[in-house]
Coordinates of C-alpha atoms in Angstrom, one line a residue:
X1 CA 12.2 0.4 17.3
X2 CA 10.4 4.1 18.0
X3 CA 6.4 4.3 17.1
X4 CA 7.0 6.9 14.3
X5 CA 8.9 4.3 12.3
X6 CA 6.3 1.8 12.4
X7 CA 3.8 4.7 11.9
X8 CA 5.2 5.9 8.7
X9 CA 5.8 2.5 7.4
X10 CA 2.1 1.5 8.1
X11 CA 1.2 4.6 6.4
X12 CA 3.0 4.7 3.2
X13 CA 1.9 1.2 2.5
X14 CA -2.2 2.2 2.6
X15 CA -1.6 5.6 0.9
X16 CA 0.4 3.6 -1.7
X17 CA -2.6 0.8 -1.8
X18 CA -5.8 3.3 -1.6
X19 CA -3.9 5.4 -4.5
X20 CA -3.7 2.1 -6.6
X21 CA -6.9 1.4 -6.4
X22 CA -5.9 -2.2 -4.3
X23 CA -9.4 -3.8 -3.2
X24 CA -9.9 -5.7 0.7
X25 CA -8.9 -8.5 -1.7
X26 CA -6.1 -7.6 -3.5
X27 CA -4.5 -6.3 0.0
X28 CA -5.8 -9.0 1.5
X29 CA -3.3 -11.2 -1.0
X30 CA -0.6 -9.2 -1.1
X31 CA -0.2 -9.5 3.0
X32 CA 0.3 -13.3 1.8
X33 CA 2.5 -13.1 -1.1
X34 CA 5.0 -11.2 1.4
X35 CA 4.6 -13.6 3.9
X36 CA 5.2 -16.2 1.9
X37 CA 6.3 -15.3 -1.3
X38 CA 6.2 -19.0 -3.1
X39 CA 2.4 -19.4 -3.2
X40 CA 1.2 -18.9 -6.5
X41 CA -1.0 -15.9 -6.0
X42 CA -0.9 -12.9 -7.2
X43 CA -0.4 -10.0 -5.8
X44 CA 0.5 -5.9 -6.3
X45 CA 4.5 -6.0 -7.0
X46 CA 5.5 -3.2 -5.5
X47 CA 2.7 -3.6 -1.5
X48 CA 4.3 -6.5 -1.8
X49 CA 7.9 -5.1 -1.3
X50 CA 6.0 -2.2 1.1
X51 CA 5.0 -5.5 3.1
X52 CA 8.2 -6.9 2.8
X53 CA 9.6 -4.2 4.3
X54 CA 7.4 -3.8 7.2
X55 CA 7.1 -7.8 8.2
X56 CA 11.3 -7.2 8.3
X57 CA 10.5 -3.8 10.7
X58 CA 8.5 -5.6 12.8
X59 CA 11.1 -8.9 12.8
X60 CA 14.7 -6.7 13.7
X61 CA 12.6 -4.1 16.5
X62 CA 13.3 -5.5 20.1
X63 CA 10.3 -5.6 21.8
X64 CA 8.8 -4.2 25.2
X65 CA 9.9 -6.9 27.5
X66 CA 6.2 -7.0 29.3
X67 CA 3.5 -5.6 28.5
X68 CA 3.8 -2.7 31.1
X69 CA 6.5 -1.8 28.6
X70 CA 4.3 -0.3 26.3
X71 CA 4.3 3.5 25.2
X72 CA 0.7 3.6 26.0
X73 CA 0.4 6.9 27.4
X74 CA -0.1 9.3 24.0
X75 CA -2.9 6.7 23.1
X76 CA -4.4 7.3 26.6
X77 CA -4.7 10.6 26.5
X78 CA -5.8 11.2 23.2
X79 CA -8.3 8.1 23.7
X80 CA -9.2 10.0 27.0
X81 CA -9.1 13.7 25.5
X82 CA -11.3 13.0 22.4
X83 CA -14.2 14.9 21.0
X84 CA -15.8 12.2 18.5
X85 CA -17.1 8.5 17.6
X86 CA -14.8 6.5 19.4
X87 CA -14.2 2.3 19.6
X88 CA -12.9 0.2 21.1
X89 CA -12.2 -3.3 18.8
X90 CA -10.9 -6.5 20.0
X91 CA -8.5 -7.7 17.1
X92 CA -8.3 -5.1 14.2
X93 CA -6.1 -6.5 11.8
X94 CA -3.9 -4.5 8.8
X95 CA -6.7 -4.8 6.1
X96 CA -9.4 -3.9 7.9
X97 CA -7.4 -0.8 8.9
X98 CA -7.0 -0.5 5.1
X99 CA -10.2 -0.7 4.3
X100 CA -12.1 1.6 7.2
X101 CA -9.7 4.4 5.2
X102 CA -10.8 3.0 1.8
X103 CA -14.4 3.3 2.9
X104 CA -13.2 7.0 4.2
X105 CA -12.2 8.0 1.7
X106 CA -14.9 6.5 -0.5
X107 CA -17.5 9.0 1.8
X108 CA -15.5 12.4 0.6
X109 CA -12.8 12.3 3.8
X110 CA -9.7 14.1 3.1
X111 CA -7.4 10.3 4.2
X112 CA -4.4 13.4 4.6
X113 CA -5.4 13.8 7.8
X114 CA -5.9 10.4 9.0
X115 CA -3.1 8.6 11.0
X116 CA -2.9 5.3 12.3
X117 CA -0.7 5.1 15.6
X118 CA 0.8 2.0 15.9
X119 CA 3.0 0.0 19.3
X120 CA 3.7 -3.4 19.0
X121 CA 2.0 -5.7 21.9
X122 CA 4.5 -7.5 22.9
X123 CA 2.1 -11.0 23.5
X124 CA 0.0 -10.0 20.1
X125 CA -3.2 -10.6 22.4
X126 CA -5.4 -9.3 25.3
X127 CA -4.0 -9.8 27.9
X128 CA -0.8 -7.7 26.9
X129 CA -3.1 -4.7 26.5
X130 CA -5.0 -5.1 29.8
X131 CA -1.6 -5.3 31.6
X132 CA -0.4 -2.2 29.8
X133 CA -3.6 -0.1 30.2
X134 CA -3.8 -1.6 33.9
X135 CA -7.3 -3.1 33.9
X136 CA -9.0 -5.9 34.7
X137 CA -11.2 -6.4 31.2
X138 CA -11.7 -4.4 27.6
X139 CA -15.1 -3.5 28.7
X140 CA -13.3 -1.9 31.8
X141 CA -11.1 0.2 29.5
X142 CA -14.1 1.1 26.4
X143 CA -16.3 2.5 29.8
X144 CA -13.7 4.0 31.4
X145 CA -12.3 5.6 28.5
X146 CA -16.5 6.0 26.5
X147 CA -16.0 3.7 23.8
X148 CA -17.8 1.3 22.2
X149 CA -16.7 -1.7 22.1
X150 CA -16.6 -3.9 19.9
X151 CA -16.0 -7.7 20.7
X152 CA -17.1 -10.0 17.1
X153 CA -13.2 -9.0 15.1
X154 CA -11.9 -11.0 17.5
X155 CA -14.9 -13.7 17.6
X156 CA -15.0 -14.3 14.0
X157 CA -11.3 -14.8 13.5
X158 CA -10.8 -18.1 16.6
X159 CA -14.5 -19.3 15.4
X160 CA -14.1 -18.3 11.6
X161 CA -10.9 -18.5 10.6
X162 CA -8.8 -20.8 13.1
X163 CA -9.0 -23.9 10.5
X164 CA -7.3 -24.2 7.3
X165 CA -8.8 -23.7 4.7
X166 CA -8.1 -23.0 0.5
X167 CA -6.6 -19.3 0.4
X168 CA -9.2 -18.1 -2.2
X169 CA -11.7 -19.6 0.0
X170 CA -10.3 -17.6 2.8
X171 CA -9.9 -14.6 1.0
X172 CA -13.3 -14.7 0.2
X173 CA -15.5 -15.0 3.5
X174 CA -12.6 -12.6 5.3
X175 CA -13.6 -9.8 2.5
X176 CA -17.3 -11.0 3.3
X177 CA -17.2 -11.3 7.6
X178 CA -14.5 -9.6 8.8
X179 CA -14.6 -6.2 5.9
X180 CA -17.9 -6.7 6.1
X181 CA -18.7 -6.2 9.7
X182 CA -15.9 -3.3 10.6
X183 CA -17.1 -1.4 7.8
X184 CA -21.6 -2.0 8.9
X185 CA -20.4 -1.2 13.1
X186 CA -18.2 2.3 11.5
X187 CA -20.7 3.5 8.6
X188 CA -22.7 5.5 10.7
X189 CA -20.2 7.2 12.5
X190 CA -18.1 7.5 9.2
X191 CA -20.9 9.3 7.1
X192 CA -21.8 12.2 9.2
X193 CA -20.3 14.8 7.6
X194 CA -17.4 16.9 10.1
X195 CA -17.7 14.0 12.5
X196 CA -14.3 12.5 13.9
X197 CA -13.8 8.9 14.3
X198 CA -10.9 7.0 17.5
X199 CA -10.5 3.3 16.7
X200 CA -8.1 1.8 19.6
X201 CA -7.6 -2.3 18.9
X202 CA -5.4 -4.2 21.1
X203 CA -4.2 -6.0 18.7
X204 CA -3.9 -7.4 14.7
X205 CA -4.2 -11.1 13.3
X206 CA -1.5 -12.7 11.3
X207 CA -2.2 -14.7 8.4
X208 CA -0.7 -18.7 8.5
X209 CA -0.4 -20.8 5.6
X210 CA 1.0 -24.5 4.7
X211 CA 1.2 -24.7 0.8
X212 CA -2.1 -23.2 0.1
X213 CA -4.0 -23.9 2.9
X214 CA -3.8 -20.7 5.1
X215 CA -5.5 -19.4 8.6
X216 CA -6.2 -16.6 11.0
X217 CA -4.2 -17.0 14.5
X218 CA -2.8 -14.2 16.7
X219 CA -0.3 -14.3 20.0
X220 CA 0.9 -17.1 21.1
X221 CA -2.0 -18.7 18.8
X222 CA 1.0 -18.7 16.1
X223 CA 4.0 -20.2 15.1
X224 CA 5.3 -16.3 14.9
X225 CA 3.4 -13.4 16.1
X226 CA 4.5 -10.5 12.9
X227 CA 0.9 -8.2 12.3
X228 CA -1.2 -9.4 15.2
X229 CA 1.5 -7.8 17.3
X230 CA 0.7 -4.2 16.3
X231 CA -1.2 -2.3 18.8
X232 CA -3.3 0.5 15.6
X233 CA -4.6 3.4 17.4
X234 CA -6.7 5.1 13.8
X235 CA -7.8 9.0 13.6
X236 CA -10.3 9.9 11.2
X237 CA -11.3 13.8 10.8

């Protein structure tokens, strides 16, 4: 699968949700409904359909055989030559990517200028990302590419959201913690007029449900990793 195809579908999903003025919680509900159609939860139908198409695309694509096969060179070059603010995030989920763009649009930024490069992380974890960059730690990658390192998102996913909880409680807590935390960390740079931002992450996370009880996971911590395999590079101008 070409990175372009993955990038195109993610962008189409986010632009559609922005046009429909979907809030963060509604975006998460659409992901859950796309993954678990029989779960009794309402989500915007067309957004669910688009997310199902993305799930199918990820599931049917041939994954890189090893982390060394991830075509990460473009991301390396863009990051190394970036003139604006740079962030490296440990664990950036699709809902938080959406929220960053939603907040940017609220600030008056032209979302049409935004780009989301996307790669498949074959293991859906930090270890694969480090191997792809041929570095021993996330901090070394952050230092070598002069980025601010954000690790709190991954800690929240493991420490708070790793245990099953009621779906409504999960979504409410994600809104209060994951969404709030990432916006708090990047909002200053977002609010600076004419400042460009680059936000790179090692992987995302998945939502797993048993009946109405759900949790977050990524990589081999999931029964079947899907969204956590996405390694994003978000560019905001």
